[in-house]
């Protein structure tokens, strides 16, 4: 029985704005359902930021997170003005929470939605991609942001999506990527998806190019079950998916890692509703349901989720989901929690009851796997140049002066990825940011690249960065220029 369990220590943050009210309501419901938890409360958010801590979290709080490994977090307010780092991103990345899991289910006909029957879980990669935050301004005209995908990171999130599907009785995993354009990064994603899918023959799998996949998700979400995608795509589409279930205000999310996991609502601190006892605690409560599964108390998760479904079904609604004529009663935050507590032990009759499998419980967390190193050969170098003129033939002449006969020769110049030399088209728009590709005849070495750079300095070339071109086990580790 859940009451005989040893309480599991969890770190709790009440947050800002409506945070304290919805955390209070959520913890009350979880405990009434028999959650065996022992809370360590930490302070995060606005007050911490305003004390001058730009990360929004203090050293003692990190210690608590490391100790309990479970973080139940209410929304926080980020103070206006620059200089404050996102506490969420810092916590997720510092503690290795690689997977963001966001269930999005419609509550038709009790909460208005265009998509009755929608029941999708978005699994989003949480640490890599453009969120590595490595950005540079390189010329007057051009800025860049590095999109980083690692093989272990990609494999891990895809494997987690299949493990999640397995643990939750889900039938299909869909992958969204843009591998028709980004053949190396998104191509890796699709390739690993196909490899990992083979290990889960009992689960259907499919891949969609993200643009058409996103359109299908918005127009006909019922055809999807679990959808896995990279960080930026997942950030955008998980909000779309939550919104089309009826309200972002109902959404919960789990940030899962090997060492620590965080459970939170997807909405913010709604400062204008703070202190009025009106906010809907659902997002945070359902995050608590995900947390109970994670800490091995799926029976409590099931009890709370079903009582919540019954409350929604009985028309007991907070202001944000209340509809005149359809809802039975408009209630406050605390009354909503009371109504759920009264229904603990009941299951919904019209909505599909929640079921958390007591045998499988939380999905296995795959380790990040490393492959043996490949044979890596240097075959060329891309030299990026800041050059304010427009004629690529002139630039080619300058760059060719730095060639070394028979060893490192200029092969191509592109501008914003489109080949402009040799045989470029005059219509191609050109910025002041040029990529000059030099290729070795056969295999090269870094010393020869350094010598090339010395010659370029002599020619007065304003090079801004280089990218080495490698082959890995004979496979090119670089893309071709558009039109090359
Ligand atoms: P918000 O999600 O706080 O509010 C948007 C709207 O949704 C508001 O009109 C609010 O009335 C309504 N709303 C949100 N949650 C609700 C609930 N539980 N019940 C009823 N209505 C609800 O977004 P915002 O106004 O853009 O941001 C406010 C603050 O929250 C900002 O400081 C922002 O940085 C922060 N924020 C924090 C998190 C987080 O901690 N994870 C996430 C998003 C935003």
Coordinates of C-alpha atoms in Angstrom, one line a residue, residues 40 140 219 241 298 351 411:
X40 CA 12.8 19.8 0.4
X140 CA 29.1 43.2 -41.1
X219 CA -4.8 19.3 -39.0
X241 CA 0.1 20.3 -29.9
X298 CA 2.2 4.6 -10.7
X351 CA -13.4 10.2 -20.9
X411 CA 37.7 24.1 -55.6

